[in-house]
Coordinates of C-alpha atoms in Angstrom, one line a residue:
X1 CA -34.8 129.7 18.7
X2 CA -31.4 128.1 19.6
X3 CA -31.9 124.7 20.0
X4 CA -28.8 122.4 21.4
X5 CA -28.3 118.2 21.2
X6 CA -30.5 117.0 23.6
X7 CA -33.9 119.0 22.8
X8 CA -34.4 121.2 19.7
X9 CA -36.9 123.4 20.1
X10 CA -38.5 125.8 17.1
X11 CA -41.5 128.0 18.0
X12 CA -44.2 128.0 14.9
X13 CA -46.9 130.8 14.8
X14 CA -49.3 128.5 16.8
X15 CA -46.9 127.6 19.6
X16 CA -43.8 126.4 20.1
X17 CA -42.8 122.3 19.7
X18 CA -39.8 119.9 21.4
X19 CA -38.3 117.4 18.5
X20 CA -35.4 114.6 19.5
X21 CA -31.8 114.5 18.1
X22 CA -31.7 111.0 15.7
X23 CA -28.5 110.5 14.4
X24 CA -27.3 114.1 14.2
X25 CA -30.7 114.8 12.4
X26 CA -33.3 117.3 14.2
X27 CA -36.8 115.1 14.3
X28 CA -39.6 116.9 15.4
X29 CA -43.5 114.6 14.3
X30 CA -46.3 115.4 14.6
X31 CA -47.2 119.3 14.4
X32 CA -50.8 120.2 14.1
X33 CA -51.0 122.4 11.2
X34 CA -54.8 122.7 10.7
X35 CA -57.2 122.2 13.7
X36 CA -59.1 118.6 14.4
X37 CA -61.2 118.2 11.3
X38 CA -64.2 117.0 13.5
X39 CA -67.0 117.3 15.0
X40 CA -68.9 120.8 13.6
X41 CA -65.6 121.1 11.5
X42 CA -66.0 117.5 9.6
X43 CA -66.6 118.1 5.8
X44 CA -65.2 121.6 5.6
X45 CA -62.7 122.8 4.9
X46 CA -59.1 123.0 7.4
X47 CA -59.3 125.8 10.2
X48 CA -56.1 127.0 11.9
X49 CA -54.6 124.2 15.5
X50 CA -55.5 126.0 18.3
X51 CA -52.4 128.1 19.7
X52 CA -50.5 126.5 23.1
X53 CA -49.3 127.9 26.3
X54 CA -45.6 126.2 26.8
X55 CA -43.5 123.3 25.1
X56 CA -45.6 120.6 22.9
X57 CA -43.8 118.1 22.2
X58 CA -43.1 116.5 19.6
X59 CA -41.2 113.6 19.6
X60 CA -43.9 110.9 18.0
X61 CA -45.5 110.7 15.2
X62 CA -49.6 112.3 15.5
X63 CA -52.7 110.6 14.7
X64 CA -53.3 109.5 10.8
X65 CA -56.3 110.5 9.0
X66 CA -59.5 107.6 9.1
X67 CA -58.7 105.1 6.6
X68 CA -59.2 101.1 6.0
X69 CA -57.1 99.1 5.9
X70 CA -55.0 97.3 3.1
X71 CA -56.7 93.3 2.1
X72 CA -54.8 90.5 2.8
X73 CA -53.2 90.8 -0.8
X74 CA -51.9 93.7 -0.8
X75 CA -51.2 94.1 2.9
X76 CA -48.7 91.8 2.2
X77 CA -46.6 94.1 0.0
X78 CA -47.8 97.5 1.4
X79 CA -47.4 99.0 4.7
X80 CA -49.9 101.1 6.1
X81 CA -50.0 102.3 10.4
X82 CA -52.6 102.9 11.9
X83 CA -52.7 105.9 14.9
X84 CA -56.1 106.7 16.6
X85 CA -56.9 109.9 17.2
X86 CA -59.1 112.6 15.9
X87 CA -55.5 114.9 15.6
X88 CA -55.0 113.7 11.5
X89 CA -54.2 117.3 9.9
X90 CA -50.1 117.8 10.9
X91 CA -46.9 117.5 9.9
X92 CA -43.0 115.8 9.9
X93 CA -39.7 117.8 9.5
X94 CA -36.4 116.9 9.6
X95 CA -33.9 119.2 9.1
X96 CA -30.2 119.0 10.1
X97 CA -29.4 122.6 11.2
X98 CA -33.4 123.6 13.2
X99 CA -32.7 127.3 13.4
X100 CA -33.5 130.3 11.1
X101 CA -30.9 131.9 8.9
X102 CA -30.0 128.5 8.3
X103 CA -32.1 128.7 4.8
X104 CA -31.8 125.5 3.1
X105 CA -34.2 123.7 0.7
X106 CA -36.5 122.2 0.8
X107 CA -38.2 119.4 0.3
X108 CA -42.0 118.6 0.9
X109 CA -44.1 115.1 -0.2
X110 CA -47.6 113.8 0.2
X111 CA -47.9 109.8 0.5
X112 CA -49.9 108.0 -2.4
X113 CA -52.6 105.2 -1.5
X114 CA -55.8 105.8 -4.3
X115 CA -56.6 109.2 -1.8
X116 CA -58.1 106.1 0.3
X117 CA -55.2 105.1 2.5
X118 CA -51.6 105.2 3.1
X119 CA -50.4 108.3 5.6
X120 CA -47.1 110.6 6.5
X121 CA -46.0 107.1 9.5
X122 CA -45.2 104.5 7.0
X123 CA -40.8 103.7 7.7
X124 CA -40.1 103.6 3.6
X125 CA -40.5 107.6 4.4
X126 CA -38.1 108.3 7.0
X127 CA -37.3 111.4 5.8
X128 CA -33.7 111.4 7.7
X129 CA -31.6 110.4 4.6
X130 CA -33.0 113.9 2.8
X131 CA -31.9 115.6 6.2
X132 CA -28.2 114.4 6.6
X133 CA -27.5 115.3 3.2
X134 CA -28.5 118.7 3.5
X135 CA -32.7 119.2 2.3
X136 CA -35.1 120.2 5.2
X137 CA -38.1 117.5 4.8
X138 CA -41.3 117.5 5.5
X139 CA -44.2 114.5 5.0
X140 CA -47.6 115.7 5.7
X141 CA -51.0 113.4 6.9
X142 CA -54.4 114.6 5.3
X143 CA -57.8 113.9 4.8
X144 CA -58.4 110.7 2.8
X145 CA -61.2 108.3 1.5
X146 CA -64.8 110.2 1.8
X147 CA -64.0 112.9 4.1
X148 CA -61.1 114.3 2.1
X149 CA -62.5 113.6 -1.4
X150 CA -66.2 112.6 -1.1
X151 CA -68.6 115.1 -3.4
X152 CA -71.6 116.6 -1.0
X153 CA -74.2 119.8 -1.8
X154 CA -73.8 121.0 0.9
X155 CA -70.1 120.6 1.1
X156 CA -67.2 122.1 -0.5
X157 CA -65.6 120.0 -2.8
X158 CA -62.1 118.8 -1.7
X159 CA -61.1 119.1 1.4
X160 CA -58.4 116.8 1.5
X161 CA -56.5 118.5 -1.1
X162 CA -57.6 122.0 1.0
X163 CA -55.6 119.9 3.4
X164 CA -52.6 120.1 1.4
X165 CA -52.8 123.5 0.9
X166 CA -53.5 124.4 4.3
X167 CA -49.8 122.6 4.8
X168 CA -48.1 124.2 2.2
X169 CA -49.5 126.9 3.5
X170 CA -47.9 126.0 7.0
X171 CA -44.2 125.6 5.3
X172 CA -44.5 129.0 3.9
X173 CA -44.3 130.6 6.9
X174 CA -42.9 128.1 9.6
X175 CA -39.9 126.3 7.2
X176 CA -37.4 129.1 8.1
X177 CA -37.7 128.4 11.8
X178 CA -36.7 124.9 11.0
X179 CA -33.5 125.3 8.5
X180 CA -35.1 125.6 5.6
X181 CA -35.8 128.4 2.5
X182 CA -39.4 129.6 2.2
X183 CA -38.4 130.4 -1.9
X184 CA -37.3 127.3 -2.2
X185 CA -39.7 124.4 -1.6
X186 CA -39.9 121.5 -4.1
X187 CA -43.3 119.5 -3.6
X188 CA -43.1 116.0 -4.2
X189 CA -45.5 113.3 -4.7
X190 CA -46.4 109.7 -5.1
X191 CA -49.2 107.9 -7.2
X192 CA -52.2 110.5 -5.6
X193 CA -50.3 112.1 -4.2
X194 CA -48.2 112.9 -7.2
X195 CA -51.9 113.8 -8.6
X196 CA -52.5 116.4 -5.7
X197 CA -49.0 117.9 -6.8
X198 CA -50.6 118.1 -9.9
X199 CA -53.3 120.0 -8.3
X200 CA -52.0 122.6 -6.5
X201 CA -49.4 123.0 -8.8
X202 CA -51.8 124.2 -10.9
X203 CA -54.5 126.4 -8.7
X204 CA -54.5 129.7 -8.0
X205 CA -53.9 129.7 -4.3
X206 CA -50.8 127.8 -4.3
X207 CA -49.3 129.7 -6.7
X208 CA -45.7 130.9 -5.0
X209 CA -45.8 128.3 -2.0
X210 CA -43.5 126.3 -4.2
X211 CA -40.6 126.5 -6.7
X212 CA -40.0 123.7 -8.4
X213 CA -42.6 120.0 -8.4
X214 CA -41.9 115.7 -8.6
X215 CA -44.7 113.7 -9.5
X216 CA -43.3 110.4 -9.1
X217 CA -46.2 107.3 -10.8
X218 CA -49.0 109.8 -10.8
X219 CA -49.7 112.8 -13.2
X220 CA -52.2 115.8 -12.8
X221 CA -56.0 115.2 -13.9
X222 CA -59.7 116.0 -12.3
X223 CA -61.7 113.3 -11.4
X224 CA -65.1 113.2 -13.4
X225 CA -68.1 114.5 -10.6
X226 CA -70.6 111.8 -11.3
X227 CA -68.1 108.8 -10.5
X228 CA -67.4 110.6 -7.5
X229 CA -70.9 111.3 -6.8
X230 CA -71.3 107.3 -7.5
X231 CA -69.2 106.4 -4.6
X232 CA -71.4 108.8 -2.9
X233 CA -74.6 107.5 -3.7
X234 CA -73.4 104.0 -3.2
X235 CA -72.2 104.3 0.4
X236 CA -75.6 106.2 1.1
X237 CA -77.6 103.2 0.0
X238 CA -75.6 101.0 1.9
X239 CA -76.2 103.1 5.0
X240 CA -79.3 104.1 4.3
X241 CA -79.4 107.8 4.7
X242 CA -79.6 111.0 2.1
X243 CA -76.0 111.5 0.2
X244 CA -74.6 114.6 1.8
X245 CA -72.3 115.8 4.0
X246 CA -75.1 116.5 7.2
X247 CA -76.1 113.1 6.9
X248 CA -72.3 111.1 6.4
X249 CA -71.0 113.7 9.5
X250 CA -73.9 111.9 11.9
X251 CA -73.0 108.3 10.8
X252 CA -70.7 106.0 13.3
X253 CA -66.5 106.3 11.7
X254 CA -65.7 102.5 11.1
X255 CA -69.5 101.9 9.9
X256 CA -68.0 104.2 7.6
X257 CA -64.9 103.0 6.8
X258 CA -66.8 100.1 6.0
X259 CA -69.3 100.6 4.0
X260 CA -66.0 103.1 1.9
X261 CA -64.4 100.2 1.4
X262 CA -66.7 97.3 1.1
X263 CA -67.9 100.0 -2.0
X264 CA -64.7 100.7 -3.7
X265 CA -63.4 96.8 -3.5
X266 CA -64.0 96.8 -7.4
X267 CA -61.0 100.6 -7.9
X268 CA -58.6 99.6 -10.0
X269 CA -55.9 102.0 -12.2
X270 CA -56.5 98.7 -14.8
X271 CA -60.3 98.2 -14.5
X272 CA -61.3 101.5 -13.2
X273 CA -64.3 101.2 -11.1
X274 CA -66.0 103.8 -8.1
X275 CA -63.2 106.1 -6.8
X276 CA -62.6 108.5 -5.0
X277 CA -60.3 111.8 -6.9
X278 CA -59.5 115.3 -7.0
X279 CA -62.5 117.2 -8.9
X280 CA -62.8 120.7 -10.6
X281 CA -64.3 122.8 -8.2
X282 CA -64.7 126.2 -9.7
X283 CA -62.2 127.9 -6.9
X284 CA -59.2 125.3 -5.2
X285 CA -60.1 123.4 -8.7
X286 CA -61.2 126.3 -11.4
X287 CA -59.8 124.2 -14.5
X288 CA -58.6 120.3 -15.4
X289 CA -55.3 120.9 -13.7
X290 CA -53.6 118.8 -16.7
X291 CA -55.3 121.4 -19.4
X292 CA -53.6 124.4 -16.9
X293 CA -50.5 123.3 -17.0
X294 CA -50.0 122.4 -20.2
X295 CA -51.6 126.1 -21.4
X296 CA -48.1 126.9 -18.8
X297 CA -50.8 129.6 -16.9
X298 CA -49.6 127.5 -13.7
X299 CA -46.7 127.3 -12.2
X300 CA -44.7 129.6 -14.6
X301 CA -41.5 128.7 -14.4
X302 CA -41.5 125.7 -12.0
X303 CA -39.0 123.3 -13.0
X304 CA -40.3 119.5 -13.0
X305 CA -39.3 115.9 -12.2
X306 CA -42.0 113.3 -14.1
X307 CA -42.1 110.0 -14.3
X308 CA -43.1 106.3 -14.1
X309 CA -41.7 102.5 -13.4
X310 CA -41.5 100.0 -16.1
X311 CA -44.2 97.9 -14.7
X312 CA -46.7 100.2 -12.6
X313 CA -49.6 97.6 -13.1
X314 CA -48.0 94.5 -11.6
X315 CA -49.3 95.7 -8.1
X316 CA -52.9 96.5 -9.2
X317 CA -52.7 92.7 -10.1
X318 CA -50.9 90.5 -8.9
X319 CA -50.7 90.9 -5.5
X320 CA -54.7 90.2 -6.0
X321 CA -54.7 87.4 -8.5
X322 CA -55.9 88.7 -11.9
X323 CA -52.8 89.1 -13.8
X324 CA -53.7 85.4 -14.7
X325 CA -57.4 86.0 -14.5
X326 CA -57.0 88.5 -17.0
X327 CA -54.8 86.7 -19.2
X328 CA -57.3 84.0 -19.3
X329 CA -60.0 86.4 -20.3
X330 CA -57.4 87.5 -23.7
X331 CA -60.4 89.4 -26.7
X332 CA -62.5 90.0 -23.5
X333 CA -60.2 91.6 -21.4
X334 CA -58.9 94.3 -24.2
X335 CA -61.9 95.2 -24.9
X336 CA -62.8 95.8 -21.4
X337 CA -59.3 97.8 -21.8
X338 CA -61.0 99.8 -24.2
X339 CA -63.5 100.8 -22.4
X340 CA -61.3 102.1 -19.6
X341 CA -58.5 104.3 -21.4
X342 CA -61.8 105.4 -24.3
X343 CA -59.8 104.1 -27.7
X344 CA -60.2 102.3 -30.7
X345 CA -59.7 99.2 -31.5
X346 CA -56.1 100.0 -33.1
X347 CA -54.8 100.8 -30.0
X348 CA -54.6 97.2 -28.6
X349 CA -53.3 95.4 -32.2
X350 CA -51.0 98.5 -32.2
X351 CA -49.5 97.2 -29.1
X352 CA -49.4 93.7 -30.3
X353 CA -47.4 94.0 -32.8
X354 CA -45.0 96.5 -30.8
X355 CA -44.8 93.6 -27.8
X356 CA -45.8 90.1 -30.0
X357 CA -44.7 88.0 -26.9
X358 CA -46.9 89.8 -24.7
X359 CA -49.2 87.9 -23.2
X360 CA -52.9 89.6 -22.8
X361 CA -52.5 91.0 -18.9
X362 CA -49.3 92.8 -20.4
X363 CA -51.0 94.3 -23.0
X364 CA -53.4 95.3 -21.0
X365 CA -51.3 96.7 -17.9
X366 CA -49.2 98.4 -20.7
X367 CA -52.4 100.2 -21.9
X368 CA -53.7 101.0 -18.9
X369 CA -49.7 102.6 -17.9
X370 CA -49.0 104.5 -20.6
X371 CA -52.9 106.3 -21.0
X372 CA -52.8 107.5 -17.8
X373 CA -49.8 107.6 -16.4
X374 CA -46.7 107.9 -19.4
X375 CA -48.5 109.9 -22.1
X376 CA -50.2 112.9 -19.7
X377 CA -46.4 113.1 -18.3
X378 CA -45.4 113.1 -21.7
X379 CA -47.6 115.8 -23.1
X380 CA -46.1 118.2 -19.5
X381 CA -42.9 117.4 -20.2
X382 CA -42.8 118.3 -24.1
X383 CA -45.4 121.3 -23.1
X384 CA -42.2 122.4 -20.1
X385 CA -38.9 121.6 -22.6
X386 CA -35.8 123.1 -20.6
X387 CA -37.5 123.2 -17.3
X388 CA -38.6 118.7 -17.1
X389 CA -36.7 116.0 -16.3
X390 CA -37.9 112.5 -17.4
X391 CA -37.4 109.4 -16.0
X392 CA -38.1 105.6 -16.2
X393 CA -37.6 103.1 -13.0
X394 CA -36.9 99.9 -14.1
X395 CA -35.3 97.5 -11.3
X396 CA -37.2 94.7 -10.6
X397 CA -38.2 93.4 -6.6
X398 CA -36.2 90.8 -5.9
X399 CA -40.2 89.2 -5.8
X400 CA -41.4 87.1 -8.1
X401 CA -44.0 89.0 -10.7
X402 CA -43.5 92.0 -9.3
X403 CA -41.0 93.9 -11.7
X404 CA -40.4 97.4 -11.8
X405 CA -44.3 98.0 -9.8
X406 CA -45.9 101.1 -8.7
X407 CA -44.0 102.3 -5.9
X408 CA -40.7 100.1 -5.7
X409 CA -39.4 103.4 -6.9
X410 CA -40.2 104.7 -3.1
X411 CA -37.4 103.4 -1.0
X412 CA -34.6 104.1 -3.8
X413 CA -36.0 107.8 -3.8
X414 CA -36.0 107.8 0.5
X415 CA -32.5 105.5 1.1
X416 CA -34.3 104.0 3.2
X417 CA -33.9 100.2 1.5
X418 CA -32.3 98.3 5.6
X419 CA -36.4 99.4 6.8
X420 CA -37.7 95.4 6.7
X421 CA -41.4 97.7 5.7
X422 CA -39.2 98.0 2.0
X423 CA -38.2 94.7 1.8
X424 CA -42.6 93.8 1.6
X425 CA -42.0 95.0 -2.1
X426 CA -38.2 95.4 -2.8
X427 CA -36.8 91.0 -1.7
X428 CA -34.2 91.3 0.3
X429 CA -30.7 92.5 -2.1
X430 CA -31.9 95.7 -2.6
X431 CA -29.2 97.1 -4.7
X432 CA -27.7 100.1 -1.9
X433 CA -25.6 101.8 -5.3
X434 CA -29.4 102.3 -7.1
X435 CA -30.8 104.1 -3.9
X436 CA -27.9 105.9 -2.9
X437 CA -27.8 107.5 -7.1
X438 CA -31.2 107.8 -7.2
X439 CA -31.7 109.5 -4.0
X440 CA -29.1 112.3 -4.8
X441 CA -30.9 112.8 -7.8
X442 CA -33.8 113.8 -5.3
X443 CA -31.4 115.7 -3.4
X444 CA -29.8 117.9 -6.4
X445 CA -33.2 118.8 -7.9
X446 CA -34.6 120.4 -4.0
X447 CA -31.0 122.0 -4.1
X448 CA -30.8 123.1 -7.7
X449 CA -33.9 122.3 -10.0
X450 CA -31.4 119.9 -12.2
X451 CA -31.5 115.6 -10.8
X452 CA -28.1 116.0 -12.9
X453 CA -29.3 114.6 -17.0
X454 CA -29.8 117.1 -19.7
X455 CA -33.8 118.3 -19.9
X456 CA -36.2 117.2 -21.5
X457 CA -36.3 118.4 -25.4
X458 CA -37.5 117.2 -29.1
X459 CA -35.1 114.0 -28.5
X460 CA -36.8 112.8 -25.9
X461 CA -34.2 112.0 -22.6
X462 CA -35.3 109.9 -20.2
X463 CA -33.0 108.4 -17.7
X464 CA -33.7 105.7 -16.8
X465 CA -33.0 103.7 -13.7
X466 CA -32.6 99.7 -13.6
X467 CA -30.3 97.0 -12.7
X468 CA -27.8 98.2 -14.4
X469 CA -25.3 101.9 -14.4
X470 CA -27.9 104.4 -15.2
X471 CA -28.0 105.6 -18.4
X472 CA -29.9 107.8 -20.7
X473 CA -31.8 106.2 -22.9
X474 CA -34.0 109.0 -26.0
X475 CA -37.3 108.2 -26.3
X476 CA -38.4 104.7 -24.9
X477 CA -41.8 103.7 -25.2
X478 CA -42.4 107.0 -27.9
X479 CA -43.5 103.8 -31.2
X480 CA -47.1 103.4 -27.5
X481 CA -47.2 106.7 -27.4
X482 CA -47.5 107.6 -30.7
X483 CA -50.7 104.4 -30.6
X484 CA -52.8 107.4 -28.5
X485 CA -51.8 110.0 -31.1
X486 CA -53.4 108.6 -33.6
X487 CA -56.2 106.9 -31.6
X488 CA -57.2 110.7 -31.8
X489 CA -59.2 110.7 -34.7
X490 CA -59.9 107.0 -34.7
X491 CA -63.1 106.1 -36.0
X492 CA -64.5 103.0 -33.6
X493 CA -64.5 104.5 -30.4
X494 CA -66.7 102.5 -27.5
X495 CA -69.0 104.1 -26.5
X496 CA -70.7 104.4 -23.4
X497 CA -74.3 103.4 -24.3
X498 CA -76.2 103.3 -27.3
X499 CA -78.5 106.3 -28.7
X500 CA -81.8 104.8 -26.6
X501 CA -79.1 104.3 -23.5
X502 CA -79.0 101.0 -23.5
X503 CA -75.1 99.5 -22.4
X504 CA -72.8 99.2 -25.2
X505 CA -70.7 95.7 -25.3
X506 CA -67.8 98.2 -24.3
X507 CA -69.7 98.4 -21.4
X508 CA -70.8 95.0 -21.1
X509 CA -67.2 93.5 -21.2
X510 CA -66.5 95.7 -18.4
X511 CA -69.1 94.3 -15.8
X512 CA -67.7 91.2 -16.4
X513 CA -63.7 91.5 -15.6
X514 CA -65.8 93.4 -12.5
X515 CA -68.2 90.2 -11.6
X516 CA -65.1 88.5 -12.0
X517 CA -63.3 90.1 -9.7
X518 CA -65.8 90.3 -7.3
X519 CA -66.0 87.0 -7.2
X520 CA -62.3 87.0 -6.4
X521 CA -62.8 89.1 -3.4
X522 CA -65.9 86.2 -2.0
X523 CA -63.1 83.7 -1.7
X524 CA -60.2 85.6 -0.6
X525 CA -62.6 86.7 2.6

């Protein structure tokens, strides 16, 4: 359909939508890509939305998926607006030219939030700068927490990931009408969104729906099914209902969210704890996504942009006061990190040797960051040299103690440093030139598959975005990552239990850390 500067109108497969022009960019918000996932559809795979007659208004963000709020400690740094309503499987489109024939590159963004929080309505995720620079930008809401990632005997696994696949199929079918090229789709995600991108990149059903992928601070992985089941069973025990989808569907939604938040309050990338995650299901996720991508069977020929922030762990430790507590624990915390990372004593000793001035919290944080993020992403780049590009975000927040923490790069990637929500994490005075440079690299990657520096090869080039001009370093942190390769043959990993089923010292030490954090949470509330 044609669009004018007053009211751009585009026809989708389910009906026409009317957006708005905002500072020269056409914006369509809250477009349903699937039916509301409640009532008989609860805990089921997404179904197509009901077609509508006439023109549907798409001026405002649609409902967000049910989710518990952040704790006060994290809400100080992270924004997470809540928009009520059942029609939460919706997406947003920003485009400079809402008409067929433009054939512009497309970037589809999946938000983070540990698969339990977040939404496309977070102001930092405004897609206007991408559209301003010639990219059709799409952001997606999907089911979260137990609604999206609970594991039940009477329902398919991974409904939240299936939502994302449905959105990707919507883009493939619909985006040309908004000026996008369905053959030039870049799938992008941060944190849990990046884990989701990795799972979709490896999913047989998603092949052909994207050309490039960006993984920011999240590596492809499959969670332990038993761990996810334990999360569901703990919730069921609190609710006094069977651990089935049918029983959970009958529970009041607010009560379900409160119970989820209570059971999952000890979840942390550093310390572990009960959590939801993407699991292998024999269908959408037939194999571990990382292994499938390493084997080269999935997403053949796809260009990859992979990276992390220098101090990921500080966002996980600073808000709850865990930084000081982990430092005080000393050897206990190091042993707990060994249990978390399933490694031998040689790894923490190696980190102590490489970084003798580091405190315990920094050592633990860097160990976990390397094990969960840098190592698997580097393995992925190693398996796809020539088409993989790697970066590190190293600019430190202006706020105390946060450094270059998890999620800090988002305001720079989106070039939205002017919104107040960006300052909650970056502080005042974030350099606009760095945002311009970094944002342009993401735009260039979506356009051409080349962000502007050399692709990964045996010299391990990493583009560093820090306080000075961006530069390419070769092999930063290679010595630390080599410790993990050596550890694969270590003789003393920390087991979970002894042969007679009794918990070992490693499991006991993790319990000590969990008790310490539980005490801290009680004090804060």
